[in-house]
CSV table of C-alpha atoms and ligand atoms in Angstrom, one decimal:
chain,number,residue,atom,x,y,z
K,295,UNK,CA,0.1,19.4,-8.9
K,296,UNK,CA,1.8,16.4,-7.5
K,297,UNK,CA,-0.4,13.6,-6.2
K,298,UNK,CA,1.0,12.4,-3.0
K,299,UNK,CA,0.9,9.2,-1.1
K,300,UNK,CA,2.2,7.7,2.4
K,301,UNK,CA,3.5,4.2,2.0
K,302,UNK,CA,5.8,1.6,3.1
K,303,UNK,CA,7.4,0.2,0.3
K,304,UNK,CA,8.1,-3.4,0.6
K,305,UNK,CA,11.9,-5.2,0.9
K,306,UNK,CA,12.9,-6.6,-2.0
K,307,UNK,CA,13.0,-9.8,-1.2
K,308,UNK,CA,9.0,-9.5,0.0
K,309,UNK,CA,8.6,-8.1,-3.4
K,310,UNK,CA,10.3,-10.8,-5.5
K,311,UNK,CA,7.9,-13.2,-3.7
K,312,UNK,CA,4.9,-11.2,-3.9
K,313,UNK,CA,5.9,-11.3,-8.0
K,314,UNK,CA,5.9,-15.3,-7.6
K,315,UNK,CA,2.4,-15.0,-7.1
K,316,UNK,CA,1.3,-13.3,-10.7
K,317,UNK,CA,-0.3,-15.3,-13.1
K,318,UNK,CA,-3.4,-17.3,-13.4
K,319,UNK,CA,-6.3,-14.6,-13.7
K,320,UNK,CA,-7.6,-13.6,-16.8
K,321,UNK,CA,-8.0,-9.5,-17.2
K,322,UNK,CA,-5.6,-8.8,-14.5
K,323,UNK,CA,-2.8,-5.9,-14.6
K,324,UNK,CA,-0.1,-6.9,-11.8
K,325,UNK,CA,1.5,-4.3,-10.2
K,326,UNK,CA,5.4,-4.6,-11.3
K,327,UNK,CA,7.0,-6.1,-8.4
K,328,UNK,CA,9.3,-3.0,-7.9
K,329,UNK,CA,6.1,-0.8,-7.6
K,330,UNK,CA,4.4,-3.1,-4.8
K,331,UNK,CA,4.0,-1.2,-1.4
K,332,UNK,CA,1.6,-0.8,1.2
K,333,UNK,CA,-0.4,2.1,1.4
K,334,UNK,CA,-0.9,4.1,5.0
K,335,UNK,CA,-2.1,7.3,3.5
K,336,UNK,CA,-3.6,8.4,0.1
K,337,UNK,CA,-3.1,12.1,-0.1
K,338,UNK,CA,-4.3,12.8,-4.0
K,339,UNK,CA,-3.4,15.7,-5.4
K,340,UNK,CA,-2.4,19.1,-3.8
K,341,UNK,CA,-0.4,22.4,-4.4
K,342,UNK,CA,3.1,23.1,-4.1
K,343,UNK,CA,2.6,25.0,-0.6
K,344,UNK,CA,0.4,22.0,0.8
K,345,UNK,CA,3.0,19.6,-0.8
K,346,UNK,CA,5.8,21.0,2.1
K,347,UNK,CA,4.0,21.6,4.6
K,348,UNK,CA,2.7,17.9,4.2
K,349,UNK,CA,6.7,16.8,4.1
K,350,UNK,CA,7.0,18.8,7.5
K,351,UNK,CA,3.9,17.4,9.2
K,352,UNK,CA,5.5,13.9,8.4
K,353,UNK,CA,8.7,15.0,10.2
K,354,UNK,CA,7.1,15.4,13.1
K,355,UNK,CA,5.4,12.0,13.3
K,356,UNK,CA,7.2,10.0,15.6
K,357,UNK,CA,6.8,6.1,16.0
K,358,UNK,CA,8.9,2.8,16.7
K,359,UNK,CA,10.1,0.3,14.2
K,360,UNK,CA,7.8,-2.7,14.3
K,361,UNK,CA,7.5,-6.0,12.4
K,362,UNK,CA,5.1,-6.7,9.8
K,363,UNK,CA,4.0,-10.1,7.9
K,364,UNK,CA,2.1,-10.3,4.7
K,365,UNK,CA,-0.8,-13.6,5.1
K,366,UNK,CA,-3.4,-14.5,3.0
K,367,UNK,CA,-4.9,-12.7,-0.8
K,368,UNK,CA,-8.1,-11.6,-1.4
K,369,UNK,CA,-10.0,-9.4,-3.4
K,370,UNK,CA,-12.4,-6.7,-3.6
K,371,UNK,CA,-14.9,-5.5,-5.4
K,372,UNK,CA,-18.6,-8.1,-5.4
K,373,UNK,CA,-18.3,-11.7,-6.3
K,374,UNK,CA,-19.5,-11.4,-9.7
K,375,UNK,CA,-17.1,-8.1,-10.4
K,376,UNK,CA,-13.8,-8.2,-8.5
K,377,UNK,CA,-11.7,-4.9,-8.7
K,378,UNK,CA,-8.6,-6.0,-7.4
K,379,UNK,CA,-6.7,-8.8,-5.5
K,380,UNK,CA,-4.3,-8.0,-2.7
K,381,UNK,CA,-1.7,-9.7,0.0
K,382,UNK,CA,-3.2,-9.3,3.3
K,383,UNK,CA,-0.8,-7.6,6.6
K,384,UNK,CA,-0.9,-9.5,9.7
K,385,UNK,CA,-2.3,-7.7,12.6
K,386,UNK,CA,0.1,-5.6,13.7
K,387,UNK,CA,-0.1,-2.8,16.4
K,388,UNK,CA,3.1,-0.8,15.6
K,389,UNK,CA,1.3,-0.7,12.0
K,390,UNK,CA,-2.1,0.7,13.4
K,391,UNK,CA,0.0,3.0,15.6
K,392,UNK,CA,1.9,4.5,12.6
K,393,UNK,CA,-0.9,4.6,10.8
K,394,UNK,CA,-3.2,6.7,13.0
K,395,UNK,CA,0.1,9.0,14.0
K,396,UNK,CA,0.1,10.0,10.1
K,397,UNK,CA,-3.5,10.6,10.0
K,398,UNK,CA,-4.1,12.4,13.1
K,399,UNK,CA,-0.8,14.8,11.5
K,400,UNK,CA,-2.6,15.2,8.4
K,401,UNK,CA,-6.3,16.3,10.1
K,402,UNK,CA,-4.5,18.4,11.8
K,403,UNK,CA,-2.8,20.0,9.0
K,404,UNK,CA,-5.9,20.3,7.7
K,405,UNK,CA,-6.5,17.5,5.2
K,406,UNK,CA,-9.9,15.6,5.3
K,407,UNK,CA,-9.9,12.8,7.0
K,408,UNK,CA,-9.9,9.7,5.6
K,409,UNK,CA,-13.4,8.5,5.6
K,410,UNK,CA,-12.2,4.4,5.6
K,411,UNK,CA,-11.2,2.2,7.7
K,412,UNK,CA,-7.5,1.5,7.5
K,413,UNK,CA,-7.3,-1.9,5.7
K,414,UNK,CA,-3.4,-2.6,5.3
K,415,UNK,CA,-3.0,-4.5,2.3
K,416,UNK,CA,-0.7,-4.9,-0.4
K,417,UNK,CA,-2.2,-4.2,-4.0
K,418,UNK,CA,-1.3,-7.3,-6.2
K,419,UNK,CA,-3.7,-6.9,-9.2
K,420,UNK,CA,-6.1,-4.6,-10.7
K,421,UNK,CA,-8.8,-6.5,-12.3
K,422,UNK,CA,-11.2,-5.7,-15.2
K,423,UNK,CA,-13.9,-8.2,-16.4
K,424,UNK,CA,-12.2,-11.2,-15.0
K,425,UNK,CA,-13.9,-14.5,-14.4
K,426,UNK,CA,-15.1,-14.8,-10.7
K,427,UNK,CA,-14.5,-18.4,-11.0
K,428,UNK,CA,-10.6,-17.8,-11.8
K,429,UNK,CA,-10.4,-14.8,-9.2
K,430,UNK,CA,-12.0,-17.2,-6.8
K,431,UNK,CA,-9.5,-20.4,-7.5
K,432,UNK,CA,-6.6,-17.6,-7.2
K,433,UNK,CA,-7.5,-16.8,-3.9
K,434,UNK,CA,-8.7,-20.5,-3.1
K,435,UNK,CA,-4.8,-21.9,-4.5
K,436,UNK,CA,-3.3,-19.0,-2.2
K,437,UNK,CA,-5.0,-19.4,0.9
K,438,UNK,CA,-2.1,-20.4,2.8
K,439,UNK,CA,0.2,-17.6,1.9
K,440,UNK,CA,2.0,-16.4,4.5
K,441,UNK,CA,5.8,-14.6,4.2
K,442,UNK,CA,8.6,-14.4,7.3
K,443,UNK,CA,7.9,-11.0,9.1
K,444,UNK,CA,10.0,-8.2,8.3
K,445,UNK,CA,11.0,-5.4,10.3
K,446,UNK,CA,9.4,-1.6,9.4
K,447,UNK,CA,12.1,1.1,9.8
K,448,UNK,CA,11.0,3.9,7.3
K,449,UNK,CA,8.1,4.9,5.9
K,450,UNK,CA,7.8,7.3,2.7
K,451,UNK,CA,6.1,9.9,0.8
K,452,UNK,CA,5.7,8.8,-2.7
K,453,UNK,CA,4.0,11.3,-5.7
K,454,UNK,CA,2.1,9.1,-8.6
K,455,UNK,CA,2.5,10.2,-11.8
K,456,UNK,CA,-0.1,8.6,-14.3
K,457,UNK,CA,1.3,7.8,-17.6
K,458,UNK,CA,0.0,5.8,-20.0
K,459,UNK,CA,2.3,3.2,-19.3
K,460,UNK,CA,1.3,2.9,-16.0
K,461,UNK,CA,1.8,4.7,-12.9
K,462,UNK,CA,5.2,6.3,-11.8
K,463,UNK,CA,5.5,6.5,-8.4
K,464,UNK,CA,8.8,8.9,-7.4
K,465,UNK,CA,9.9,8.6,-3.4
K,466,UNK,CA,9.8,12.1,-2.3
K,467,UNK,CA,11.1,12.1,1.2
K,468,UNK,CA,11.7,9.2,3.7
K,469,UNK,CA,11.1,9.1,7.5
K,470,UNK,CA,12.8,6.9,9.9
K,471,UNK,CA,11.2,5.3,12.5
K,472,UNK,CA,13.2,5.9,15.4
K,473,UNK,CA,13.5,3.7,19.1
K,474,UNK,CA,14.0,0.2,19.4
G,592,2AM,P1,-4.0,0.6,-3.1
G,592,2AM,O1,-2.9,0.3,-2.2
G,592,2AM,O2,-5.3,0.1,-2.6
G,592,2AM,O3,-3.7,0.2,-4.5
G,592,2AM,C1,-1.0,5.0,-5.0
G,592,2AM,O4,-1.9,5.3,-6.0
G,592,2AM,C2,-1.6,4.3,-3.9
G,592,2AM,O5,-2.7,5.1,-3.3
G,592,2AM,C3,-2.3,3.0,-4.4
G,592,2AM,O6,-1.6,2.0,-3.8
G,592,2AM,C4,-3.7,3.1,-4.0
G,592,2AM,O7,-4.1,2.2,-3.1
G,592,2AM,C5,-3.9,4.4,-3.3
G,592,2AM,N1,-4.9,5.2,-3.9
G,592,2AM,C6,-5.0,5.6,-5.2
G,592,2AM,N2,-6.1,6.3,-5.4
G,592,2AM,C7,-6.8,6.3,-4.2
G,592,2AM,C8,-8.0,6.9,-3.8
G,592,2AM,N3,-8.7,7.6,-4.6
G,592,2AM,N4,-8.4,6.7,-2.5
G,592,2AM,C9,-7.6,6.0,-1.7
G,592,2AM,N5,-6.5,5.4,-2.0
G,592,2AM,C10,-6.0,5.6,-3.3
């Protein structure tokens, strides 16, 4: 069963910089800078059937290029236990808008909806047992990290595969953002 996601993946010359950023924090796994992308849907893992029907629903969502900027890192997970550490996206409305056009297609598909809040971000690092103090100097030394906006023309449907390298993420399908 393929495990499905809805991203944007990132230019690469977002993702070179993004890569610029790795290093300093003890227990972290970065995410290869070709893997780096910003997540508008996590779909998990379905069936073959639900898998097209999915790639059609995602046809049908229609939406306008917009422009996005990455700003500022931060992490989740407590203070004591961070989880991960991730570039934060600008507000943008033509984001939100894409955003809740791929949900609302997905409910109505029949998928559950998310549950969370959509919180574009950009994951940079998965974390395990690092020292708060070092998470929290990361994120104090990056505070004013901010990249040129970049303009959004496509989004994709990736599937994950989990090795034990890592995971594999394959781009299934990609869907143009169409208008001006
Ligand atoms: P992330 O952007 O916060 O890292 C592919 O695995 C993408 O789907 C990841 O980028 C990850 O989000 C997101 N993802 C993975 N598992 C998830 C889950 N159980 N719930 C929500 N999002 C998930």
């Amino acid at each position: 069963m393929p495990r499905l996601f809805v991203a944007i993946p990132l230019p690469e010359d977002v993702r070179e910089r993004l890569g610029l950023l790795a290093g300093g924090v003890p227990g972290e796994r970065w995410v290869d800078s070709e893997k780096l992308h910003l997540t508008l849907r996590f779909v998990g893992e379905v069936d073959g059937g639900w898998a097209e029907d999915i790639m059609a629903a995602l046809g049908g969502v229609t939406a306008k290029p917009f422009e996005v900027a990455l700003a500022g890192v931060g992490h989740w997970g407590t203070r004591e236990r961070a989880t991960m550490i991730w570039a934060g996206v600008e507000k943008s409305p033509g984001l939100s808008h894409l955003q809740s056009k791929i949900e609302s297609a997905l409910v109505r598909l029949g998928l559950e909806p998310e549950g969370r809040k959509f919180s574009p971000h950009v994951t940079l690092a998965r974390l395990s047992g690092s020292p708060c103090a070092r998470v929290a100097k990361f994120i104090a030394d990056h505070n004013l990290f901010r990249l040129p906006p970049f303009r959004i023309e496509t989004f994709t449907l990736f599937s994950s595969f989990l090795s034990r390298g890592g995971a594999i993420y394959t781009p299934e399908v990609e869907y143009a953002l169409l208008g001006s």
